Amino acid sequence: MDTVRAQVERVLRADACSGCGACTLLDSGLSMRLDDAGYLRPAPTGDLDEREGARADFARVCPGRSVRAQHPHGAARHPLLGSYFGLWEAWAVDPLVRHRGSSGGVLTAIQGWLLESGRATQVATAAADTARPVRTVPVRIVSKAEALASAGSRYAPVAVAALATSDPRHALTAKPCEVSAIRALNDATSDDGPILMSFFCAGTPSQQATTTLVRELGGPGDDEVTDLWYRGRGWPGRFTASFAGGQVSTDYDDSWGRALGPTTQWRCKLCADGVGESADISAADSWESDERGYPSFEEQEGRSALIARTERGLEIILAAKEAGVIDLRPLEADRLAQAQPLQTSRRRFLAARLWGARLGGRRVPRYRGFALTRLSMAKPRLAIRALRGTYRRVRARSAHG
Ligand SMILES: Cc1cc2nc3c(=O)[nH]c(=O)nc-3n(C[C@H](O)[C@H](O)[C@H](O)COP(=O)(O)OP(=O)(O)OC[C@H]3O[C@@H](n4cnc5c(N)ncnc54)[C@H](O)[C@@H]3O)c2cc1C
Ligand code: SF4
């Protein structure tokens, strides 16, 4: 069987890498590096050092190769949002955590409580690089204060999965692709591996988009930025960069909608799981939306949607509520789906897009258990349009090298 490196190379050639970093756990001679386009990609930086079974594990673990939807026994299943044992609107009870968090600060609150209560001894997640805050780095946090310091979404590449362990006393909060890789790596039923937390993810933008946005707003080059956050400190909060001479900032619609979102990598456009199906717990923005489903981004007190994906996730959420760490109120799955138009339309027409990409000669990830074909076939005309569009885009990209 091919080495992990040879298999990684094929994923990179297909542009199917999500930059999760899980392959660096399979061959520790690989490290994650920013490529010229501003995305994190694995590169050989040491001798071949594969863990046992790594070559066979790769196809199952790498989200550029495959992702399998979880169908835990006893869970309800929504065709667009995946399996769940419970679904709520939620927020951190501590006003500082709620304010700092991306939406309701629930992931930060749960992380802090897991650590304080001794249920977890460390959490791997993402934070601004203290030495160079324009960059985002994976961190291991061990206290509530450190959880607070890493609150908020960072719309930039970071490979948290590279810090994962298989210790059930550890937790990991990361993007859905990272969490699916770690779930597959542990080959776990819900309670065996680390506690897995995730969030809805529209995709990872290029690091270059952050640099460009700071400059467009009149800010300095990367080296002079002393602090940078993408949102949070309000809901949705503002993209803000600080430097010696002051601060520049812009609202969420402009930062995500205009500057960062359009630069998401190719793999994210073909993602079956932007909703964190492999996690124990998944969170999202609980936007209010109009009848067409367009969310309102008016500043207000943060509210997350919170989903228990496994029985372990359910137990943690209810215990955190009991401990007075988070507040919950019921949320209808259809209402959450309606407020997430990007997630739902991406999943609805994904089978069609995958066919279009394959016809265009592109290798694509294999998705099992998501019932994607059924979703696309439900709206055949729109599916054919999506297929044709992707086919054309893939051919055009191939023609331009
Ligand atoms: C790239 C990206 C795309 C997103 N797309 C959507 C979307 O389409 N719909 C939606 O509802 N929500 C989306 N979110 C999630 C949303 O912004 C919130 O994270 C979610 O509502 C949970 O909020 P919270 O206040 O509970 O999280 P917080 O309490 O703020 O905790 C967030 C946690 O996520 C970690 N984190 C932040 N950025 C990253 C990253 N890039 N990689 C790994 N870990 C990270 C933080 O370190 C922290 O542990 C996205 C987030 C990101 C980073
Ligand atoms: S998707 Fe993740 S596991 Fe696959 S090659 Fe990229 S970084 Fe490695």
Short mmCIF file of C-alpha atoms and ligand atoms in Angstrom, two decimals:
data_model
loop_
_atom_site.label_atom_id
_atom_site.label_comp_id
_atom_site.label_asym_id
_atom_site.label_seq_id
_atom_site.Cartn_x
_atom_site.Cartn_y
_atom_site.Cartn_z
CA MET A 1 0.00 0.00 0.00
CA ASP A 2 1.13 3.56 -0.76
CA THR A 3 2.80 5.64 1.93
CA VAL A 4 0.69 8.31 3.66
CA ARG A 5 2.77 10.90 1.79
CA ALA A 6 1.92 9.42 -1.60
CA GLN A 7 -1.77 9.40 -0.67
CA VAL A 8 -1.56 13.00 0.61
CA GLU A 9 0.04 13.98 -2.69
CA ARG A 10 -2.98 12.67 -4.61
CA VAL A 11 -5.38 14.62 -2.35
CA LEU A 12 -3.31 17.77 -2.95
CA ARG A 13 -3.31 17.22 -6.73
CA ALA A 14 -7.13 16.99 -6.65
CA ASP A 15 -7.24 20.20 -4.56
CA ALA A 16 -9.38 18.21 -2.12
CA CYS A 17 -7.37 19.05 1.03
CA SER A 18 -9.26 20.90 3.78
CA GLY A 19 -6.07 21.70 5.70
CA CYS A 20 -7.27 19.82 8.79
CA GLY A 21 -3.84 18.48 9.78
CA ALA A 22 -4.96 14.93 10.64
CA CYS A 23 -2.41 13.38 8.27
CA THR A 24 0.38 14.83 10.45
CA LEU A 25 -0.82 12.44 13.16
CA LEU A 26 -0.46 9.52 10.72
CA ASP A 27 3.04 10.52 9.54
CA SER A 28 4.76 12.84 12.00
CA GLY A 29 7.34 13.73 9.35
CA LEU A 30 4.59 15.85 7.76
CA SER A 31 3.83 19.41 8.98
CA MET A 32 1.24 21.97 8.02
CA ARG A 33 2.52 24.95 6.00
CA LEU A 34 0.78 27.92 4.36
CA ASP A 35 0.94 27.54 0.57
CA ASP A 36 1.26 30.40 -1.94
CA ALA A 37 -2.52 30.81 -2.12
CA GLY A 38 -2.76 31.24 1.67
CA TYR A 39 -4.17 27.79 2.61
CA LEU A 40 -2.64 25.31 5.07
CA ARG A 41 -1.35 22.16 3.40
CA PRO A 42 0.72 19.19 4.64
CA ALA A 43 4.34 19.11 3.50
CA PRO A 44 7.20 16.71 4.30
CA THR A 45 9.52 18.35 6.85
CA GLY A 46 11.12 15.23 8.29
CA ASP A 47 11.80 11.57 7.62
CA LEU A 48 8.92 9.19 6.99
CA ASP A 49 7.46 8.43 10.46
CA GLU A 50 4.16 6.58 10.10
CA ARG A 51 2.16 5.28 13.03
CA GLU A 52 0.96 1.68 12.90
CA GLY A 53 -1.83 1.10 10.35
CA ALA A 54 -1.47 4.67 9.01
CA ARG A 55 -1.50 3.72 5.33
CA ALA A 56 -4.77 1.83 5.63
CA ASP A 57 -6.30 4.46 7.95
CA PHE A 58 -5.66 7.39 5.62
CA ALA A 59 -8.61 6.86 3.23
CA ARG A 60 -11.01 6.69 6.18
CA VAL A 61 -9.51 9.59 8.15
CA CYS A 62 -8.63 12.22 5.52
CA PRO A 63 -11.67 14.43 4.76
CA GLY A 64 -10.20 15.03 1.31
CA ARG A 65 -10.83 11.32 0.68
CA SER A 66 -13.99 10.47 2.61
CA VAL A 67 -16.40 11.46 5.34
CA ARG A 68 -19.01 9.17 6.89
CA ALA A 69 -22.14 10.61 8.55
CA GLN A 70 -22.84 9.44 12.09
CA HIS A 71 -26.20 7.76 12.70
CA PRO A 72 -26.16 7.07 16.46
CA HIS A 73 -28.83 4.69 17.69
CA GLY A 74 -31.87 6.54 19.05
CA ALA A 75 -31.04 9.92 17.46
CA ALA A 76 -33.53 11.92 15.39
CA ARG A 77 -32.31 12.84 11.92
CA HIS A 78 -32.91 15.98 9.89
CA PRO A 79 -32.00 15.65 6.18
CA LEU A 80 -30.10 18.96 6.13
CA LEU A 81 -28.84 19.21 9.73
CA GLY A 82 -27.92 15.58 10.50
CA SER A 83 -28.49 13.44 13.59
CA TYR A 84 -29.33 14.89 17.00
CA PHE A 85 -30.48 14.00 20.49
CA GLY A 86 -31.40 17.57 21.38
CA LEU A 87 -31.49 21.00 19.76
CA TRP A 88 -31.71 24.37 21.53
CA GLU A 89 -31.06 28.04 21.33
CA ALA A 90 -28.32 28.67 23.92
CA TRP A 91 -26.01 31.27 25.44
CA ALA A 92 -23.37 31.52 28.14
CA VAL A 93 -24.75 32.67 31.49
CA ASP A 94 -21.56 34.64 32.24
CA PRO A 95 -22.10 37.96 30.35
CA LEU A 96 -18.37 38.33 29.60
CA VAL A 97 -18.22 34.89 27.94
CA ARG A 98 -21.44 35.60 26.04
CA HIS A 99 -20.03 38.92 24.82
CA ARG A 100 -16.62 37.51 23.83
CA GLY A 101 -18.02 34.47 22.03
CA SER A 102 -18.78 34.35 18.34
CA SER A 103 -22.52 34.07 18.89
CA GLY A 104 -23.73 33.02 22.37
CA GLY A 105 -20.30 31.95 23.70
CA VAL A 106 -21.63 28.45 24.47
CA LEU A 107 -18.58 26.57 23.20
CA THR A 108 -16.31 28.74 25.34
CA ALA A 109 -18.60 28.31 28.36
CA ILE A 110 -18.72 24.51 27.96
CA GLN A 111 -14.95 24.31 27.48
CA GLY A 112 -14.35 26.38 30.64
CA TRP A 113 -16.75 24.21 32.61
CA LEU A 114 -15.26 20.92 31.32
CA LEU A 115 -11.84 22.12 32.50
CA GLU A 116 -12.95 23.60 35.83
CA SER A 117 -15.04 20.57 36.75
CA GLY A 118 -12.19 18.19 35.89
CA ARG A 119 -14.24 16.42 33.22
CA ALA A 120 -11.52 17.37 30.73
CA THR A 121 -7.88 18.03 31.45
CA GLN A 122 -7.20 19.91 28.23
CA VAL A 123 -9.01 21.26 25.18
CA ALA A 124 -7.39 21.65 21.77
CA THR A 125 -8.77 24.60 19.80
CA ALA A 126 -7.76 27.71 17.84
CA ALA A 127 -6.63 31.19 18.90
CA ALA A 128 -4.79 34.24 17.62
CA ASP A 129 -1.03 33.71 17.59
CA THR A 130 0.18 35.81 20.53
CA ALA A 131 3.45 36.59 18.75
CA ARG A 132 1.73 37.44 15.42
CA PRO A 133 -2.01 37.98 16.01
CA VAL A 134 -2.79 38.23 12.31
CA ARG A 135 -2.25 34.48 12.20
CA THR A 136 -4.37 31.75 13.83
CA VAL A 137 -2.73 28.83 15.60
CA PRO A 138 -3.87 25.61 17.26
CA VAL A 139 -3.66 25.80 21.08
CA ARG A 140 -4.08 23.46 24.06
CA ILE A 141 -6.03 25.23 26.78
CA VAL A 142 -6.23 24.08 30.40
CA SER A 143 -8.20 26.82 32.21
CA LYS A 144 -11.38 28.88 31.96
CA ALA A 145 -9.26 32.01 31.41
CA GLU A 146 -7.50 30.38 28.46
CA ALA A 147 -10.88 29.31 27.05
CA LEU A 148 -12.02 32.94 27.19
CA ALA A 149 -8.84 34.07 25.45
CA SER A 150 -9.56 31.74 22.51
CA ALA A 151 -13.28 32.61 22.16
CA GLY A 152 -14.61 33.75 18.79
CA SER A 153 -14.54 32.49 15.22
CA ARG A 154 -11.38 32.92 13.20
CA TYR A 155 -11.99 32.98 9.47
CA ALA A 156 -8.54 31.81 8.50
CA PRO A 157 -6.60 28.56 8.10
CA VAL A 158 -5.66 26.64 11.27
CA ALA A 159 -5.11 22.91 11.77
CA VAL A 160 -6.42 22.07 15.24
CA ALA A 161 -6.74 18.34 14.42
CA ALA A 162 -2.94 18.15 14.43
CA LEU A 163 -3.12 18.53 18.26
CA ALA A 164 -5.70 15.77 18.80
CA THR A 165 -5.10 12.80 21.08
CA SER A 166 -7.25 9.72 21.68
CA ASP A 167 -7.52 10.38 25.43
CA PRO A 168 -11.23 10.55 26.51
CA ARG A 169 -10.24 13.12 29.19
CA HIS A 170 -9.20 15.48 26.41
CA ALA A 171 -11.54 17.60 24.28
CA LEU A 172 -11.21 19.22 20.89
CA THR A 173 -13.17 22.14 19.43
CA ALA A 174 -12.60 22.54 15.72
CA LYS A 175 -14.14 22.68 12.25
CA PRO A 176 -16.38 19.82 11.08
CA CYS A 177 -13.72 18.36 8.73
CA GLU A 178 -11.20 18.23 11.60
CA VAL A 179 -13.68 16.61 13.95
CA SER A 180 -14.75 14.00 11.36
CA ALA A 181 -11.07 13.10 10.85
CA ILE A 182 -10.51 12.66 14.59
CA ARG A 183 -13.73 10.66 15.01
CA ALA A 184 -12.58 8.36 12.17
CA LEU A 185 -9.03 8.15 13.54
CA ASN A 186 -10.28 6.88 16.86
CA ASP A 187 -12.68 4.56 15.06
CA ALA A 188 -14.83 5.37 18.04
CA THR A 189 -18.30 4.77 19.25
CA SER A 190 -19.43 7.98 20.89
CA ASP A 191 -17.69 7.64 24.26
CA ASP A 192 -14.27 6.21 23.45
CA GLY A 193 -12.20 9.07 22.12
CA PRO A 194 -11.79 12.73 23.08
CA ILE A 195 -14.89 14.91 23.58
CA LEU A 196 -15.52 16.47 20.17
CA MET A 197 -17.08 19.91 19.72
CA SER A 198 -17.65 21.74 16.48
CA PHE A 199 -19.67 24.48 14.79
CA PHE A 200 -21.39 25.12 11.49
CA CYS A 201 -18.72 26.03 8.98
CA ALA A 202 -19.19 27.75 5.63
CA GLY A 203 -15.53 27.20 4.76
CA THR A 204 -11.96 28.32 5.39
CA PRO A 205 -10.89 31.55 3.66
CA SER A 206 -7.34 32.21 2.47
CA GLN A 207 -4.94 33.80 4.98
CA GLN A 208 -4.22 36.38 2.28
CA ALA A 209 -7.80 37.66 2.56
CA THR A 210 -7.09 38.78 6.16
CA THR A 211 -3.96 40.66 5.10
CA THR A 212 -5.79 42.30 2.21
CA LEU A 213 -8.77 43.30 4.35
CA VAL A 214 -6.60 44.98 7.02
CA ARG A 215 -4.83 46.94 4.27
CA GLU A 216 -8.11 47.92 2.56
CA LEU A 217 -9.38 49.29 5.85
CA GLY A 218 -6.28 51.50 6.11
CA GLY A 219 -4.39 49.27 8.57
CA PRO A 220 -0.71 48.23 8.48
CA GLY A 221 1.09 45.13 7.20
CA ASP A 222 0.92 41.80 9.07
CA ASP A 223 3.98 42.41 11.26
CA GLU A 224 2.59 45.60 12.79
CA VAL A 225 -0.81 44.18 13.83
CA THR A 226 -0.89 43.78 17.63
CA ASP A 227 -4.35 42.16 17.95
CA LEU A 228 -6.92 40.88 15.48
CA TRP A 229 -10.36 39.35 15.88
CA TYR A 230 -12.89 38.44 13.21
CA ARG A 231 -16.08 38.83 15.24
CA GLY A 232 -17.42 38.27 18.76
CA ARG A 233 -17.30 41.02 21.43
CA GLY A 234 -20.94 41.55 20.40
CA TRP A 235 -23.11 39.52 18.01
CA PRO A 236 -22.13 39.23 15.31
CA GLY A 237 -19.40 41.72 16.29
CA ARG A 238 -16.89 43.46 14.04
CA PHE A 239 -13.69 42.41 12.28
CA THR A 240 -11.05 44.48 14.09
CA ALA A 241 -7.29 44.90 13.79
CA SER A 242 -5.31 46.90 16.39
CA PHE A 243 -1.84 48.38 15.92
CA ALA A 244 0.36 51.03 17.54
CA GLY A 245 -1.41 53.91 15.73
CA GLY A 246 -4.98 52.77 16.52
CA GLN A 247 -7.55 50.37 15.18
CA VAL A 248 -9.43 49.59 11.97
CA SER A 249 -12.68 47.64 11.80
CA THR A 250 -15.64 46.69 9.63
CA ASP A 251 -18.93 44.90 10.12
CA TYR A 252 -19.64 41.19 9.66
CA ASP A 253 -21.45 41.57 6.36
CA ASP A 254 -18.48 43.38 4.82
CA SER A 255 -15.72 41.26 6.40
CA TRP A 256 -17.22 37.80 5.92
CA GLY A 257 -19.66 38.48 3.08
CA ARG A 258 -17.46 40.59 0.82
CA ALA A 259 -13.83 40.05 1.79
CA LEU A 260 -13.25 36.67 3.46
CA GLY A 261 -16.11 34.32 2.45
CA PRO A 262 -15.48 34.51 -1.32
CA THR A 263 -11.92 33.19 -0.82
CA THR A 264 -12.89 29.85 0.76
CA GLN A 265 -10.91 26.92 -0.58
CA TRP A 266 -12.27 24.47 -3.19
CA ARG A 267 -12.73 21.55 -0.77
CA CYS A 268 -15.13 23.66 1.32
CA LYS A 269 -17.35 24.30 -1.70
CA LEU A 270 -17.76 20.52 -1.96
CA CYS A 271 -18.37 19.87 1.73
CA ALA A 272 -21.18 17.51 2.76
CA ASP A 273 -20.81 18.28 6.45
CA GLY A 274 -20.74 21.97 7.22
CA VAL A 275 -22.86 21.30 10.30
CA GLY A 276 -20.50 19.27 12.51
CA GLU A 277 -22.22 15.89 12.27
CA SER A 278 -19.25 13.98 13.68
CA ALA A 279 -19.04 16.00 16.87
CA ASP A 280 -20.62 15.25 20.24
CA ILE A 281 -21.77 18.88 20.35
CA SER A 282 -22.16 21.34 17.50
CA ALA A 283 -22.97 25.08 17.66
CA ALA A 284 -24.11 27.67 15.14
CA ASP A 285 -25.39 31.21 14.93
CA SER A 286 -29.06 31.31 15.81
CA TRP A 287 -29.81 34.13 13.36
CA GLU A 288 -33.26 35.60 13.02
CA SER A 289 -34.24 35.36 9.37
CA ASP A 290 -36.89 36.81 7.08
CA GLU A 291 -39.39 34.65 5.18
CA ARG A 292 -36.83 34.10 2.35
CA GLY A 293 -34.35 32.82 4.92
CA TYR A 294 -32.01 35.84 4.79
CA PRO A 295 -30.46 36.29 8.25
CA SER A 296 -30.43 39.63 10.03
CA PHE A 297 -26.96 40.76 11.19
CA GLU A 298 -28.16 43.58 13.43
CA GLU A 299 -26.05 43.82 16.59
CA GLN A 300 -27.70 42.22 19.64
CA GLU A 301 -26.99 39.90 22.58
CA GLY A 302 -25.47 36.69 21.25
CA ARG A 303 -27.46 33.50 20.75
CA SER A 304 -26.09 30.20 19.51
CA ALA A 305 -27.94 27.17 18.23
CA LEU A 306 -26.67 24.14 20.15
CA ILE A 307 -26.99 20.54 18.98
CA ALA A 308 -26.34 17.36 20.99
CA ARG A 309 -25.13 14.92 18.34
CA THR A 310 -24.43 11.99 20.65
CA GLU A 311 -25.68 10.78 24.02
CA ARG A 312 -22.40 11.94 25.53
CA GLY A 313 -22.98 15.41 24.01
CA LEU A 314 -26.51 15.45 25.44
CA GLU A 315 -25.26 14.55 28.90
CA ILE A 316 -22.60 17.30 28.80
CA ILE A 317 -25.06 19.99 27.64
CA LEU A 318 -27.62 19.10 30.31
CA ALA A 319 -24.94 18.97 33.02
CA ALA A 320 -23.55 22.37 31.94
CA LYS A 321 -27.09 23.78 32.12
CA GLU A 322 -27.57 22.21 35.55
CA ALA A 323 -24.28 23.78 36.70
CA GLY A 324 -25.59 27.22 35.66
CA VAL A 325 -23.01 27.66 32.90
CA ILE A 326 -25.31 27.89 29.88
CA ASP A 327 -28.98 28.69 29.34
CA LEU A 328 -31.15 26.72 26.92
CA ARG A 329 -34.50 27.11 25.25
CA PRO A 330 -35.99 24.71 22.69
CA LEU A 331 -35.35 25.34 18.98
CA GLU A 332 -37.11 23.75 16.01
CA ALA A 333 -34.75 22.01 13.57
CA ASP A 334 -36.63 23.49 10.60
CA ARG A 335 -36.24 26.99 12.00
CA LEU A 336 -32.49 26.52 12.34
CA ALA A 337 -32.29 25.10 8.80
CA GLN A 338 -34.24 28.07 7.45
CA ALA A 339 -31.77 30.52 9.00
CA GLN A 340 -28.76 28.75 7.41
CA PRO A 341 -29.31 29.18 3.64
CA LEU A 342 -25.67 28.54 2.72
CA GLN A 343 -25.54 25.26 4.62
CA THR A 344 -28.83 23.96 3.31
CA SER A 345 -28.36 24.83 -0.36
CA ARG A 346 -24.81 23.47 -0.36
CA ARG A 347 -26.05 20.13 0.95
CA ARG A 348 -29.16 20.02 -1.26
CA PHE A 349 -27.19 20.28 -4.50
CA LEU A 350 -23.95 18.66 -3.46
CA ALA A 351 -24.53 15.33 -5.22
CA ALA A 352 -25.12 17.25 -8.45
CA ARG A 353 -21.97 19.32 -7.94
CA LEU A 354 -19.91 16.21 -7.17
CA TRP A 355 -21.15 14.61 -10.43
CA GLY A 356 -20.25 17.80 -12.30
CA ALA A 357 -16.75 17.82 -10.81
CA ARG A 358 -16.23 14.12 -11.61
CA LEU A 359 -17.42 14.61 -15.20
CA GLY A 360 -14.95 17.48 -15.42
CA GLY A 361 -12.17 15.05 -14.50
CA ARG A 362 -11.73 16.03 -10.84
CA ARG A 363 -11.31 13.53 -7.97
CA VAL A 364 -13.72 14.40 -5.17
CA PRO A 365 -14.20 13.19 -1.58
CA ARG A 366 -16.52 10.25 -1.01
CA TYR A 367 -19.44 10.93 1.34
CA ARG A 368 -21.42 8.12 2.93
CA GLY A 369 -24.59 8.27 4.97
CA PHE A 370 -25.62 11.82 4.01
CA ALA A 371 -28.35 10.77 1.51
CA LEU A 372 -27.01 13.42 -0.89
CA THR A 373 -28.40 11.83 -4.05
CA ARG A 374 -31.92 11.85 -2.65
CA LEU A 375 -31.61 15.54 -1.79
CA SER A 376 -30.42 16.56 -5.27
CA MET A 377 -33.01 14.36 -7.02
CA ALA A 378 -35.80 16.14 -5.12
CA LYS A 379 -35.17 19.28 -7.24
CA PRO A 380 -33.96 17.85 -10.56
CA ARG A 381 -33.96 21.04 -12.61
CA LEU A 382 -31.90 22.98 -10.10
CA ALA A 383 -29.64 19.95 -9.64
CA ILE A 384 -28.89 19.80 -13.38
CA ARG A 385 -28.10 23.49 -13.34
CA ALA A 386 -25.70 22.95 -10.40
CA LEU A 387 -24.08 19.98 -12.19
CA ARG A 388 -23.52 21.99 -15.38
CA GLY A 389 -22.16 24.99 -13.48
CA THR A 390 -19.62 22.91 -11.57
CA TYR A 391 -18.62 20.99 -14.70
CA ARG A 392 -17.94 24.29 -16.51
CA ARG A 393 -15.99 25.76 -13.60
CA VAL A 394 -13.83 22.63 -13.25
CA ARG A 395 -13.09 22.53 -17.00
CA ALA A 396 -12.26 26.25 -16.99
CA ARG A 397 -9.89 25.80 -14.02
CA SER A 398 -8.19 22.83 -15.71
CA ALA A 399 -7.78 24.85 -18.95
CA HIS A 400 -6.05 27.64 -17.00
CA GLY A 401 -3.75 25.17 -15.23
C1 LIG B 1 -14.49 29.30 9.28
C2 LIG B 1 -15.82 29.39 10.01
C3 LIG B 1 -17.02 29.34 9.30
C4 LIG B 1 -18.26 29.38 9.99
N1 LIG B 1 -19.44 29.26 9.28
C5 LIG B 1 -20.63 29.28 9.96
C6 LIG B 1 -21.88 29.08 9.28
O1 LIG B 1 -21.93 28.88 8.06
N2 LIG B 1 -23.03 29.13 10.02
C7 LIG B 1 -22.99 29.34 11.37
O2 LIG B 1 -24.06 29.36 12.00
N3 LIG B 1 -21.84 29.45 12.04
C8 LIG B 1 -20.66 29.44 11.37
N4 LIG B 1 -19.49 29.56 12.08
C9 LIG B 1 -19.52 29.36 13.53
C10 LIG B 1 -19.96 30.54 14.31
O3 LIG B 1 -19.18 31.63 13.93
C11 LIG B 1 -19.74 30.25 15.81
O4 LIG B 1 -18.50 29.65 16.01
C12 LIG B 1 -20.78 29.38 16.40
O5 LIG B 1 -21.99 30.07 16.33
C13 LIG B 1 -20.46 29.03 17.86
O6 LIG B 1 -20.48 30.21 18.59
P1 LIG B 1 -20.06 30.29 20.12
O7 LIG B 1 -20.25 31.71 20.51
O8 LIG B 1 -20.72 29.23 20.89
O9 LIG B 1 -18.52 29.93 19.97
P2 LIG B 1 -17.32 30.49 20.84
O10 LIG B 1 -17.65 30.41 22.28
O11 LIG B 1 -16.88 31.80 20.30
O12 LIG B 1 -16.22 29.38 20.55
C14 LIG B 1 -15.68 29.19 19.27
C15 LIG B 1 -14.66 28.10 19.35
O13 LIG B 1 -14.25 27.76 18.02
C16 LIG B 1 -12.83 27.82 17.93
N5 LIG B 1 -12.48 28.30 16.58
C17 LIG B 1 -12.64 29.55 16.09
N6 LIG B 1 -12.21 29.60 14.83
C18 LIG B 1 -11.78 28.39 14.50
C19 LIG B 1 -11.23 27.82 13.32
N7 LIG B 1 -11.06 28.55 12.20
N8 LIG B 1 -10.88 26.51 13.33
C20 LIG B 1 -11.05 25.77 14.45
N9 LIG B 1 -11.58 26.24 15.60
C21 LIG B 1 -11.94 27.53 15.62
C22 LIG B 1 -12.43 28.82 18.99
O14 LIG B 1 -11.09 28.62 19.38
C23 LIG B 1 -13.42 28.49 20.12
O15 LIG B 1 -12.97 27.38 20.85
C24 LIG B 1 -18.26 29.53 11.40
C25 LIG B 1 -17.05 29.59 12.11
C26 LIG B 1 -15.84 29.52 11.43
C27 LIG B 1 -14.54 29.59 12.21
S1 SF4 B 2 -7.56 17.00 4.26
FE1 SF4 B 2 -6.47 16.84 6.23
S2 SF4 B 2 -5.77 14.69 6.32
FE2 SF4 B 2 -6.33 15.10 4.17
S3 SF4 B 2 -4.40 15.71 3.20
FE3 SF4 B 2 -5.42 17.61 3.85
S4 SF4 B 2 -4.56 18.04 5.91
FE4 SF4 B 2 -4.09 15.89 5.41
#
